Amino acid sequence: MESEKNNVPNWKARMMDRMKYYVCFCKAAAFIAGAILCYSVVNYNVVGVLGTYFTDAFNQDAIHKSAVLVNVLGGLEVVIVACSWAYSRSFGFRKIIIFSTAINILGLLMLYLSASNRIPKTNFVPYIFVCALIAIRKFGGSSVLERVLLDQLISGHENIKQIDWKRAWCRRNVWLVIAKVLVFKIPFQGSWSTMFWKSMCIIGGAGFISLVSSCFFHEGHPASCTKTHPETSGECNLKKDHEALPPYPPLKNREIQPIKPSSNAGAEAQQKSPSPSSSKKQVNVADHLLRMIPMWSTFIVFGLVISTAETFFNLQDDSMVAPVTTSNFLIAKDALKVVAGTLCGRFLGSTKLSRSGQNFVLKMIICVGMIISVICPGLARQVEVQRLKNAHKMASLDKKVPMSDWCMAPLFGMWGLMEGFSIRGLDEFFNYHVSKSVEDSGSEIYNTIPIAMGYLLSAVCVSVCKGWFGDTLNKSRLDKYYRMITVLAWINLCWFFFVTIFYSTKEEKKEEEEKEEEEKKEEEVEEEEEEEEEEEAGVELQEIKVEGGG
């Protein structure tokens, strides 16, 4: 009995320790999570299902025009997310929020006027402009706020040089999970004009909350700390997503301090002057990027499959009797994407692999996503064939098909899994094959290019196969389009297997040797810089002692 009594407080203490480990209340984090919640409500309930509105807006060629617009919107979003990662650090946080919020509200206002019949719906060109305005929201939307949230959780750490990255990452995920779960609790229904009006109000509220959060920002410098992840050790030292922080504090409205002139300014200028070694590094970076082209080429068709799912899965779900809303399917899809990416990261971080073993595992992770990208459109074709059979049994083809949309659940699930495995695998593969000078932001910029090309290819395929699409989905032959996408995905999978052989040749061994030499040189340079800093600190201490003695 006494032992049981002694175990109770220990158990409670352990639970409290775990709670403190995962939960961290921070004013800035609370406001940022609220803004992410607002953006998520609009993304899942309005922007994610815009294809259904575009279908209702046009009288002729509705499916074709809707598909083109969704592909344009998706491609622009991919590009703008990459631009936000590359250029958002050059602007102040408040400027980004104000700009993206104003542009987003303007796009939603045009959709509201269209839905309320105050401007004509039949013109196709203005909708392209509207899609561009809606896509710009990504420049200051959830993707930027999630990075700022992690930045704030790290900046509040007392000892910046010894940050527990895993703890900061877990605390960030707790805040994001709370924001995503609350999306289910917020009712968001009504006519399209009502939904667009509510969206404008919510986006305006998100912008205001984001600006308020900037008043509670910490002034820490997380980027100056070490980037070593606690889960990685030995030869397996793959960079995680949360280690891809910019080389200086992002998105902060800091004042530039005046530079004080020093007596050894000439020597510092000589040290900072470009040297032949820097030009050699630039050449090596170009060589590494060229080596990534074969792998990137496999992700063009992969982007085509993603854009096809984003375009037509919503339309299929909307044409059935829907016990489950499309927004719930989209949330589940994103959840599976995060789970797949997390499993990849945990596996790569918890196993000690040689460099050749790392390369093999990364290719297998990408291969899993590629295989799912073949199965997904094939299964979607089977669902569409059954849906069309039920549709042609009805008296009118303009009504919803009496078929439960639970058959769409596996499709959304595979959509999330193939994105999680392949995109996470590509990011780690990129970090494996390029030099450290482009690791920090390269995966967020370069790897989005083939995905964006896939969206462009999807728009071309939809236009070429225009004859398969009618005014409604029941009058279209989407099953034929899915069959074509499945064939292209099979060809792309064969091309991927060929590409993996390319990355297993003798050239790869040379590349590994070159990268190991580069890493050793970079470590030597870092050690020399540390020694110089210690010497300078010793000289300053001696000067202080001399002045104190004088």
mmCIF file of N, CA and C in Angstrom, residues 160-161 221-226 246-249:
data_model
loop_
_atom_site.group_PDB
_atom_site.id
_atom_site.type_symbol
_atom_site.label_atom_id
_atom_site.label_comp_id
_atom_site.label_asym_id
_atom_site.label_seq_id
_atom_site.Cartn_x
_atom_site.Cartn_y
_atom_site.Cartn_z
ATOM 1 N N ILE A 160 19.725 30.853 -25.545
ATOM 2 C CA ILE A 160 19.519 30.691 -26.982
ATOM 3 C C ILE A 160 20.508 29.699 -27.589
ATOM 4 N N LYS A 161 21.719 29.594 -27.017
ATOM 5 C CA LYS A 161 22.739 28.745 -27.617
ATOM 6 C C LYS A 161 22.514 27.264 -27.316
ATOM 7 N N HIS A 221 17.306 35.879 -30.652
ATOM 8 C CA HIS A 221 17.982 35.631 -31.931
ATOM 9 C C HIS A 221 18.169 34.130 -32.096
ATOM 10 N N PRO A 222 17.104 33.427 -32.451
ATOM 11 C CA PRO A 222 17.210 31.978 -32.549
ATOM 12 C C PRO A 222 18.128 31.515 -33.645
ATOM 13 N N ALA A 223 18.298 32.335 -34.694
ATOM 14 C CA ALA A 223 19.088 31.879 -35.835
ATOM 15 C C ALA A 223 20.560 31.784 -35.524
ATOM 16 N N SER A 224 20.990 32.439 -34.425
ATOM 17 C CA SER A 224 22.407 32.412 -34.093
ATOM 18 C C SER A 224 22.814 31.160 -33.339
ATOM 19 N N CYS A 225 21.851 30.314 -32.998
ATOM 20 C CA CYS A 225 22.156 29.128 -32.206
ATOM 21 C C CYS A 225 22.545 27.981 -33.112
ATOM 22 N N THR A 226 22.970 26.905 -32.476
ATOM 23 C CA THR A 226 23.349 25.733 -33.253
ATOM 24 C C THR A 226 22.136 25.073 -33.862
ATOM 25 N N PRO A 246 16.005 30.749 -41.289
ATOM 26 C CA PRO A 246 16.852 31.645 -42.050
ATOM 27 C C PRO A 246 18.099 32.026 -41.274
ATOM 28 N N PRO A 247 19.146 32.478 -41.956
ATOM 29 C CA PRO A 247 20.396 32.782 -41.279
ATOM 30 C C PRO A 247 20.337 34.037 -40.435
ATOM 31 N N TYR A 248 19.224 34.673 -40.327
ATOM 32 C CA TYR A 248 19.063 35.815 -39.438
ATOM 33 C C TYR A 248 17.607 35.870 -39.017
ATOM 34 N N PRO A 249 17.273 36.577 -37.948
ATOM 35 C CA PRO A 249 15.902 36.534 -37.428
ATOM 36 C C PRO A 249 14.891 36.946 -38.473
#
